[in-house]
Amino acid sequence: MNCSFELLEFLKNQDINASLRDPYWWPNSGSFEVVVGAVLTQQTKWERVEESLENLKVRDLLSLEKLASLEPLFLGELIKSSGFFRQKSLRLIKLANEILNEFGDFENFQERVDREWLLAQKGIGKESADSILCYACKKEEMVVDRYTQILLAHFGYEFECYDEIASWLKEGLGDAKGLNELYGKEISLCEVYARFHGKIVEFCKNRVKKGVLKI
Ligand code: 39A
């Protein structure tokens, strides 16, 4: 494998239904739910996050305004399944309030937020920031997670840091023409990045389950 385009081709040829529920793979992409999911998924399994999100969804609490006004103890109880729940509860409430103070509403946040602002927020690292930018705000950012690092190491690639991996993944994809041909439609770069990352995660999870890949 010589470049990220070849990795994407390889993954697209595997039997992975990564975008069955959402074309951008992350459930309910383009919504505030992604921001919450991106924080909750830190240091835990996605399946535990789904449980927490469901607790919020059934109580109709998955909006920026509602989350911002929750009591930390109450939110903590609802997101217990995601682990580190006291810390995550405080950080989510603070983040929601910072978004409201800076941007006024979620739509304006989606349009105007940048990586620098997100990285300045407590508890938001590069992976969370890029998840929010790509999946909640539909910006052209590629998420690098543990699965990505493990898969690239498996193919013999070594990188110095997060940003170097992201650049390698983005820059090796070539031009829009090649990507449109690969997908058989006109596709935005953001959707390519989203689906690429989704395929990496689903492929790795499947391989881990089969015992072929170790995390
Ligand atoms: N690790 C993960 C996931 N696994 C996921 N899905 C499955 C749908 N998301 C959205 C984030 N992180």
PDB file of C-alpha atoms and ligand atoms in Angstrom:
ATOM      1  CA  MET A   1       0.000   0.000   0.000  1.00  0.00           C
ATOM      2  CA  ASN A   2       1.641   3.234  -1.161  1.00  0.00           C
ATOM      3  CA  CYS A   3      -0.797   5.984  -0.279  1.00  0.00           C
ATOM      4  CA  SER A   4      -4.074   6.671   1.525  1.00  0.00           C
ATOM      5  CA  PHE A   5      -6.065   6.431  -1.724  1.00  0.00           C
ATOM      6  CA  GLU A   6      -4.978   2.791  -1.968  1.00  0.00           C
ATOM      7  CA  LEU A   7      -5.982   2.232   1.662  1.00  0.00           C
ATOM      8  CA  LEU A   8      -9.411   3.719   0.933  1.00  0.00           C
ATOM      9  CA  GLU A   9      -9.768   1.504  -2.161  1.00  0.00           C
ATOM     10  CA  PHE A  10      -8.770  -1.528  -0.096  1.00  0.00           C
ATOM     11  CA  LEU A  11     -11.341  -0.716   2.604  1.00  0.00           C
ATOM     12  CA  LYS A  12     -14.056  -0.036   0.041  1.00  0.00           C
ATOM     13  CA  ASN A  13     -13.458  -3.509  -1.369  1.00  0.00           C
ATOM     14  CA  GLN A  14     -14.039  -5.140   2.015  1.00  0.00           C
ATOM     15  CA  ASP A  15     -17.503  -6.197   3.056  1.00  0.00           C
ATOM     16  CA  ILE A  16     -18.080  -3.330   5.500  1.00  0.00           C
ATOM     17  CA  ASN A  17     -21.448  -1.656   5.734  1.00  0.00           C
ATOM     18  CA  ALA A  18     -20.099   1.437   7.460  1.00  0.00           C
ATOM     19  CA  SER A  19     -22.663   3.947   6.251  1.00  0.00           C
ATOM     20  CA  LEU A  20     -25.909   2.007   6.576  1.00  0.00           C
ATOM     21  CA  ARG A  21     -27.364   4.207   9.327  1.00  0.00           C
ATOM     22  CA  ASP A  22     -25.913   7.532   8.212  1.00  0.00           C
ATOM     23  CA  PRO A  23     -24.147   8.463   4.944  1.00  0.00           C
ATOM     24  CA  TYR A  24     -21.434  10.141   7.052  1.00  0.00           C
ATOM     25  CA  TRP A  25     -21.232   7.000   9.254  1.00  0.00           C
ATOM     26  CA  TRP A  26     -21.524   8.791  12.633  1.00  0.00           C
ATOM     27  CA  PRO A  27     -25.174   8.431  13.743  1.00  0.00           C
ATOM     28  CA  ASN A  28     -27.152  11.655  13.350  1.00  0.00           C
ATOM     29  CA  SER A  29     -24.237  13.486  11.723  1.00  0.00           C
ATOM     30  CA  GLY A  30     -24.714  17.238  11.513  1.00  0.00           C
ATOM     31  CA  SER A  31     -26.438  17.400  14.905  1.00  0.00           C
ATOM     32  CA  PHE A  32     -25.495  18.440  18.457  1.00  0.00           C
ATOM     33  CA  GLU A  33     -25.672  14.762  19.419  1.00  0.00           C
ATOM     34  CA  VAL A  34     -22.261  14.308  17.707  1.00  0.00           C
ATOM     35  CA  VAL A  35     -20.655  16.885  20.025  1.00  0.00           C
ATOM     36  CA  VAL A  36     -21.937  14.964  23.043  1.00  0.00           C
ATOM     37  CA  GLY A  37     -20.858  11.623  21.523  1.00  0.00           C
ATOM     38  CA  ALA A  38     -17.376  12.956  20.731  1.00  0.00           C
ATOM     39  CA  VAL A  39     -16.803  13.850  24.398  1.00  0.00           C
ATOM     40  CA  LEU A  40     -18.415  10.705  25.789  1.00  0.00           C
ATOM     41  CA  THR A  41     -16.404   8.371  23.567  1.00  0.00           C
ATOM     42  CA  GLN A  42     -13.098   9.469  25.117  1.00  0.00           C
ATOM     43  CA  GLN A  43     -11.470   6.456  26.822  1.00  0.00           C
ATOM     44  CA  THR A  44     -14.474   4.203  26.437  1.00  0.00           C
ATOM     45  CA  LYS A  45     -16.217   1.883  23.992  1.00  0.00           C
ATOM     46  CA  TRP A  46     -18.756   3.289  21.564  1.00  0.00           C
ATOM     47  CA  GLU A  47     -21.383   0.795  22.722  1.00  0.00           C
ATOM     48  CA  ARG A  48     -21.285   2.389  26.207  1.00  0.00           C
ATOM     49  CA  VAL A  49     -21.673   5.816  24.642  1.00  0.00           C
ATOM     50  CA  GLU A  50     -24.768   4.661  22.759  1.00  0.00           C
ATOM     51  CA  GLU A  51     -26.362   3.725  26.084  1.00  0.00           C
ATOM     52  CA  SER A  52     -25.677   7.192  27.508  1.00  0.00           C
ATOM     53  CA  LEU A  53     -26.954   8.921  24.362  1.00  0.00           C
ATOM     54  CA  GLU A  54     -30.141   6.875  24.511  1.00  0.00           C
ATOM     55  CA  ASN A  55     -30.678   7.990  28.134  1.00  0.00           C
ATOM     56  CA  LEU A  56     -30.461  11.608  26.978  1.00  0.00           C
ATOM     57  CA  LYS A  57     -32.546  11.050  23.859  1.00  0.00           C
ATOM     58  CA  VAL A  58     -35.530   9.461  25.619  1.00  0.00           C
ATOM     59  CA  ARG A  59     -35.628  12.482  27.956  1.00  0.00           C
ATOM     60  CA  ASP A  60     -35.346  14.874  25.007  1.00  0.00           C
ATOM     61  CA  LEU A  61     -32.122  16.374  26.416  1.00  0.00           C
ATOM     62  CA  LEU A  62     -29.924  16.203  23.323  1.00  0.00           C
ATOM     63  CA  SER A  63     -29.993  19.885  22.457  1.00  0.00           C
ATOM     64  CA  LEU A  64     -27.352  22.526  23.126  1.00  0.00           C
ATOM     65  CA  GLU A  65     -29.709  24.682  25.168  1.00  0.00           C
ATOM     66  CA  LYS A  66     -31.110  21.863  27.311  1.00  0.00           C
ATOM     67  CA  LEU A  67     -27.727  20.293  28.004  1.00  0.00           C
ATOM     68  CA  ALA A  68     -26.232  23.652  28.993  1.00  0.00           C
ATOM     69  CA  SER A  69     -28.762  24.053  31.800  1.00  0.00           C
ATOM     70  CA  LEU A  70     -28.541  20.563  33.323  1.00  0.00           C
ATOM     71  CA  GLU A  71     -27.309  19.911  36.862  1.00  0.00           C
ATOM     72  CA  PRO A  72     -23.933  18.090  36.766  1.00  0.00           C
ATOM     73  CA  LEU A  73     -25.103  15.346  39.164  1.00  0.00           C
ATOM     74  CA  PHE A  74     -28.220  14.658  37.092  1.00  0.00           C
ATOM     75  CA  LEU A  75     -26.296  14.547  33.795  1.00  0.00           C
ATOM     76  CA  GLY A  76     -23.629  12.374  35.450  1.00  0.00           C
ATOM     77  CA  GLU A  77     -26.258   9.756  36.315  1.00  0.00           C
ATOM     78  CA  LEU A  78     -27.502   9.657  32.712  1.00  0.00           C
ATOM     79  CA  ILE A  79     -24.030   9.235  31.195  1.00  0.00           C
ATOM     80  CA  LYS A  80     -22.634   6.808  33.798  1.00  0.00           C
ATOM     81  CA  SER A  81     -22.227   4.032  31.219  1.00  0.00           C
ATOM     82  CA  SER A  82     -19.552   6.088  29.399  1.00  0.00           C
ATOM     83  CA  GLY A  83     -17.162   6.140  32.382  1.00  0.00           C
ATOM     84  CA  PHE A  84     -15.416   9.161  33.976  1.00  0.00           C
ATOM     85  CA  PHE A  85     -18.985  10.423  34.236  1.00  0.00           C
ATOM     86  CA  ARG A  86     -18.439  13.200  36.804  1.00  0.00           C
ATOM     87  CA  GLN A  87     -15.657  14.749  34.744  1.00  0.00           C
ATOM     88  CA  LYS A  88     -17.494  14.262  31.444  1.00  0.00           C
ATOM     89  CA  SER A  89     -20.673  15.750  32.889  1.00  0.00           C
ATOM     90  CA  LEU A  90     -18.881  18.915  34.046  1.00  0.00           C
ATOM     91  CA  ARG A  91     -17.006  19.240  30.752  1.00  0.00           C
ATOM     92  CA  LEU A  92     -20.101  18.762  28.611  1.00  0.00           C
ATOM     93  CA  ILE A  93     -22.085  21.359  30.540  1.00  0.00           C
ATOM     94  CA  LYS A  94     -19.163  23.801  30.381  1.00  0.00           C
ATOM     95  CA  LEU A  95     -18.670  23.169  26.659  1.00  0.00           C
ATOM     96  CA  ALA A  96     -22.376  23.699  25.932  1.00  0.00           C
ATOM     97  CA  ASN A  97     -22.308  26.994  27.841  1.00  0.00           C
ATOM     98  CA  GLU A  98     -19.128  28.135  26.070  1.00  0.00           C
ATOM     99  CA  ILE A  99     -20.748  27.365  22.698  1.00  0.00           C
ATOM    100  CA  LEU A 100     -23.840  29.360  23.669  1.00  0.00           C
ATOM    101  CA  ASN A 101     -21.750  32.298  24.930  1.00  0.00           C
ATOM    102  CA  GLU A 102     -19.471  32.390  21.887  1.00  0.00           C
ATOM    103  CA  PHE A 103     -21.826  31.414  19.053  1.00  0.00           C
ATOM    104  CA  GLY A 104     -25.386  31.906  20.334  1.00  0.00           C
ATOM    105  CA  ASP A 105     -26.808  28.740  18.827  1.00  0.00           C
ATOM    106  CA  PHE A 106     -25.755  25.419  17.342  1.00  0.00           C
ATOM    107  CA  GLU A 107     -26.244  26.484  13.705  1.00  0.00           C
ATOM    108  CA  ASN A 108     -23.896  29.444  14.103  1.00  0.00           C
ATOM    109  CA  PHE A 109     -21.408  27.191  15.924  1.00  0.00           C
ATOM    110  CA  GLN A 110     -21.485  24.731  12.990  1.00  0.00           C
ATOM    111  CA  GLU A 111     -20.777  27.507  10.543  1.00  0.00           C
ATOM    112  CA  ARG A 112     -18.140  29.487  12.438  1.00  0.00           C
ATOM    113  CA  VAL A 113     -16.246  27.236  14.848  1.00  0.00           C
ATOM    114  CA  ASP A 114     -12.635  26.361  14.069  1.00  0.00           C
ATOM    115  CA  ARG A 115     -10.104  23.855  15.368  1.00  0.00           C
ATOM    116  CA  GLU A 116      -8.254  26.442  17.428  1.00  0.00           C
ATOM    117  CA  TRP A 117     -11.382  27.379  19.391  1.00  0.00           C
ATOM    118  CA  LEU A 118     -12.278  23.753  20.042  1.00  0.00           C
ATOM    119  CA  LEU A 119      -8.749  22.844  21.165  1.00  0.00           C
ATOM    120  CA  ALA A 120      -8.848  25.714  23.667  1.00  0.00           C
ATOM    121  CA  GLN A 121     -11.868  24.118  25.408  1.00  0.00           C
ATOM    122  CA  LYS A 122     -11.289  21.976  28.501  1.00  0.00           C
ATOM    123  CA  GLY A 123     -11.193  18.279  27.701  1.00  0.00           C
ATOM    124  CA  ILE A 124     -11.187  18.680  23.919  1.00  0.00           C
ATOM    125  CA  GLY A 125      -8.149  17.108  22.270  1.00  0.00           C
ATOM    126  CA  LYS A 126      -7.371  16.717  18.589  1.00  0.00           C
ATOM    127  CA  GLU A 127      -9.463  13.579  18.046  1.00  0.00           C
ATOM    128  CA  SER A 128     -12.538  15.090  19.722  1.00  0.00           C
ATOM    129  CA  ALA A 129     -12.065  18.422  17.930  1.00  0.00           C
ATOM    130  CA  ASP A 130     -11.789  16.771  14.513  1.00  0.00           C
ATOM    131  CA  SER A 131     -14.754  14.482  15.241  1.00  0.00           C
ATOM    132  CA  ILE A 132     -16.851  17.550  16.041  1.00  0.00           C
ATOM    133  CA  LEU A 133     -15.587  19.451  12.988  1.00  0.00           C
ATOM    134  CA  CYS A 134     -16.054  16.566  10.542  1.00  0.00           C
ATOM    135  CA  TYR A 135     -19.212  14.886  11.828  1.00  0.00           C
ATOM    136  CA  ALA A 136     -21.121  17.665  13.612  1.00  0.00           C
ATOM    137  CA  CYS A 137     -20.059  20.645  11.476  1.00  0.00           C
ATOM    138  CA  LYS A 138     -19.304  18.889   8.158  1.00  0.00           C
ATOM    139  CA  LYS A 139     -15.900  20.552   7.800  1.00  0.00           C
ATOM    140  CA  GLU A 140     -12.997  19.010   5.887  1.00  0.00           C
ATOM    141  CA  GLU A 141     -11.151  17.386   8.790  1.00  0.00           C
ATOM    142  CA  MET A 142      -9.986  13.787   9.000  1.00  0.00           C
ATOM    143  CA  VAL A 143     -10.262  12.075  12.382  1.00  0.00           C
ATOM    144  CA  VAL A 144      -7.285  10.065  13.595  1.00  0.00           C
ATOM    145  CA  ASP A 145      -8.083   7.614  16.373  1.00  0.00           C
ATOM    146  CA  ARG A 146      -6.493   4.566  17.947  1.00  0.00           C
ATOM    147  CA  TYR A 147      -7.920   2.322  15.229  1.00  0.00           C
ATOM    148  CA  THR A 148      -6.314   4.486  12.533  1.00  0.00           C
ATOM    149  CA  GLN A 149      -2.940   4.351  14.255  1.00  0.00           C
ATOM    150  CA  ILE A 150      -3.132   0.581  14.718  1.00  0.00           C
ATOM    151  CA  LEU A 151      -4.180  -0.055  11.125  1.00  0.00           C
ATOM    152  CA  LEU A 152      -1.407   2.117   9.697  1.00  0.00           C
ATOM    153  CA  ALA A 153       1.164   0.472  11.970  1.00  0.00           C
ATOM    154  CA  HIS A 154      -0.148  -2.905  10.754  1.00  0.00           C
ATOM    155  CA  PHE A 155       0.675  -1.804   7.183  1.00  0.00           C
ATOM    156  CA  GLY A 156       4.159  -0.744   8.301  1.00  0.00           C
ATOM    157  CA  TYR A 157       3.654   3.014   8.566  1.00  0.00           C
ATOM    158  CA  GLU A 158       5.213   4.998  11.397  1.00  0.00           C
ATOM    159  CA  PHE A 159       4.359   8.597  12.187  1.00  0.00           C
ATOM    160  CA  GLU A 160       5.621  11.168  14.640  1.00  0.00           C
ATOM    161  CA  CYS A 161       2.299  12.648  15.690  1.00  0.00           C
ATOM    162  CA  TYR A 162      -1.454  13.003  15.160  1.00  0.00           C
ATOM    163  CA  ASP A 163      -1.200  15.834  12.623  1.00  0.00           C
ATOM    164  CA  GLU A 164       1.313  13.940  10.507  1.00  0.00           C
ATOM    165  CA  ILE A 165      -1.121  11.011  10.207  1.00  0.00           C
ATOM    166  CA  ALA A 166      -4.023  13.314   9.344  1.00  0.00           C
ATOM    167  CA  SER A 167      -1.941  15.019   6.641  1.00  0.00           C
ATOM    168  CA  TRP A 168      -0.832  11.669   5.182  1.00  0.00           C
ATOM    169  CA  LEU A 169      -4.438  10.458   5.037  1.00  0.00           C
ATOM    170  CA  LYS A 170      -5.719  13.677   3.453  1.00  0.00           C
ATOM    171  CA  GLU A 171      -2.910  14.375   1.022  1.00  0.00           C
ATOM    172  CA  GLY A 172      -2.726  10.871  -0.440  1.00  0.00           C
ATOM    173  CA  LEU A 173      -6.337  10.870  -1.593  1.00  0.00           C
ATOM    174  CA  GLY A 174      -5.616  12.736  -4.811  1.00  0.00           C
ATOM    175  CA  ASP A 175      -8.054  14.960  -6.629  1.00  0.00           C
ATOM    176  CA  ALA A 176     -11.830  15.227  -6.711  1.00  0.00           C
ATOM    177  CA  LYS A 177     -12.055  13.438 -10.078  1.00  0.00           C
ATOM    178  CA  GLY A 178     -10.479  10.236  -8.704  1.00  0.00           C
ATOM    179  CA  LEU A 179     -12.663  10.326  -5.592  1.00  0.00           C
ATOM    180  CA  ASN A 180     -15.845  10.941  -7.601  1.00  0.00           C
ATOM    181  CA  GLU A 181     -14.936   7.949  -9.760  1.00  0.00           C
ATOM    182  CA  LEU A 182     -14.245   5.789  -6.733  1.00  0.00           C
ATOM    183  CA  TYR A 183     -17.668   6.576  -5.234  1.00  0.00           C
ATOM    184  CA  GLY A 184     -19.511   6.714  -8.558  1.00  0.00           C
ATOM    185  CA  LYS A 185     -20.968  10.129  -7.699  1.00  0.00           C
ATOM    186  CA  GLU A 186     -19.937  13.673  -6.953  1.00  0.00           C
ATOM    187  CA  ILE A 187     -18.819  13.541  -3.346  1.00  0.00           C
ATOM    188  CA  SER A 188     -17.626  16.277  -0.993  1.00  0.00           C
ATOM    189  CA  LEU A 189     -14.231  15.987   0.648  1.00  0.00           C
ATOM    190  CA  CYS A 190     -15.868  16.070   4.062  1.00  0.00           C
ATOM    191  CA  GLU A 191     -18.047  13.067   3.179  1.00  0.00           C
ATOM    192  CA  VAL A 192     -14.984  11.192   1.886  1.00  0.00           C
ATOM    193  CA  TYR A 193     -13.082  11.864   5.139  1.00  0.00           C
ATOM    194  CA  ALA A 194     -16.107  10.869   7.212  1.00  0.00           C
ATOM    195  CA  ARG A 195     -16.688   7.619   5.319  1.00  0.00           C
ATOM    196  CA  PHE A 196     -12.968   6.818   5.205  1.00  0.00           C
ATOM    197  CA  HIS A 197     -12.655   7.126   8.982  1.00  0.00           C
ATOM    198  CA  GLY A 198     -15.872   5.130   9.445  1.00  0.00           C
ATOM    199  CA  LYS A 199     -14.519   2.321   7.291  1.00  0.00           C
ATOM    200  CA  ILE A 200     -11.245   2.282   9.239  1.00  0.00           C
ATOM    201  CA  VAL A 201     -13.126   1.945  12.548  1.00  0.00           C
ATOM    202  CA  GLU A 202     -15.555  -0.735  11.334  1.00  0.00           C
ATOM    203  CA  PHE A 203     -12.802  -2.721   9.595  1.00  0.00           C
ATOM    204  CA  CYS A 204     -10.588  -2.668  12.707  1.00  0.00           C
ATOM    205  CA  LYS A 205     -13.452  -3.552  15.067  1.00  0.00           C
ATOM    206  CA  ASN A 206     -14.301  -6.512  12.872  1.00  0.00           C
ATOM    207  CA  ARG A 207     -10.661  -7.669  12.779  1.00  0.00           C
ATOM    208  CA  VAL A 208     -10.305  -7.250  16.549  1.00  0.00           C
ATOM    209  CA  LYS A 209     -13.462  -9.333  17.043  1.00  0.00           C
ATOM    210  CA  LYS A 210     -11.994 -12.076  14.841  1.00  0.00           C
ATOM    211  CA  GLY A 211      -8.722 -11.926  16.786  1.00  0.00           C
ATOM    212  CA  VAL A 212      -6.728 -10.842  13.700  1.00  0.00           C
ATOM    213  CA  LEU A 213      -5.876  -7.395  15.062  1.00  0.00           C
ATOM    214  CA  LYS A 214      -4.934  -6.494  18.648  1.00  0.00           C
ATOM    215  CA  ILE A 215      -5.739  -3.219  20.368  1.00  0.00           C
TER     216      ILE A 215
HETATM  217  N1  39A B   1     -15.462   3.999  18.090  1.00  0.00           N
HETATM  218  C1  39A B   1     -16.454   4.712  17.548  1.00  0.00           C
HETATM  219  C2  39A B   1     -17.522   4.095  16.898  1.00  0.00           C
HETATM  220  N2  39A B   1     -17.791   2.823  16.643  1.00  0.00           N
HETATM  221  C3  39A B   1     -18.556   4.893  16.350  1.00  0.00           C
HETATM  222  N3  39A B   1     -19.421   4.029  15.790  1.00  0.00           N
HETATM  223  C4  39A B   1     -18.945   2.784  15.975  1.00  0.00           C
HETATM  224  C5  39A B   1     -20.688   4.299  15.069  1.00  0.00           C
HETATM  225  N4  39A B   1     -18.485   6.229  16.459  1.00  0.00           N
HETATM  226  C6  39A B   1     -19.508   7.086  15.916  1.00  0.00           C
HETATM  227  C7  39A B   1     -17.432   6.777  17.109  1.00  0.00           C
HETATM  228  N5  39A B   1     -16.441   6.044  17.638  1.00  0.00           N
END
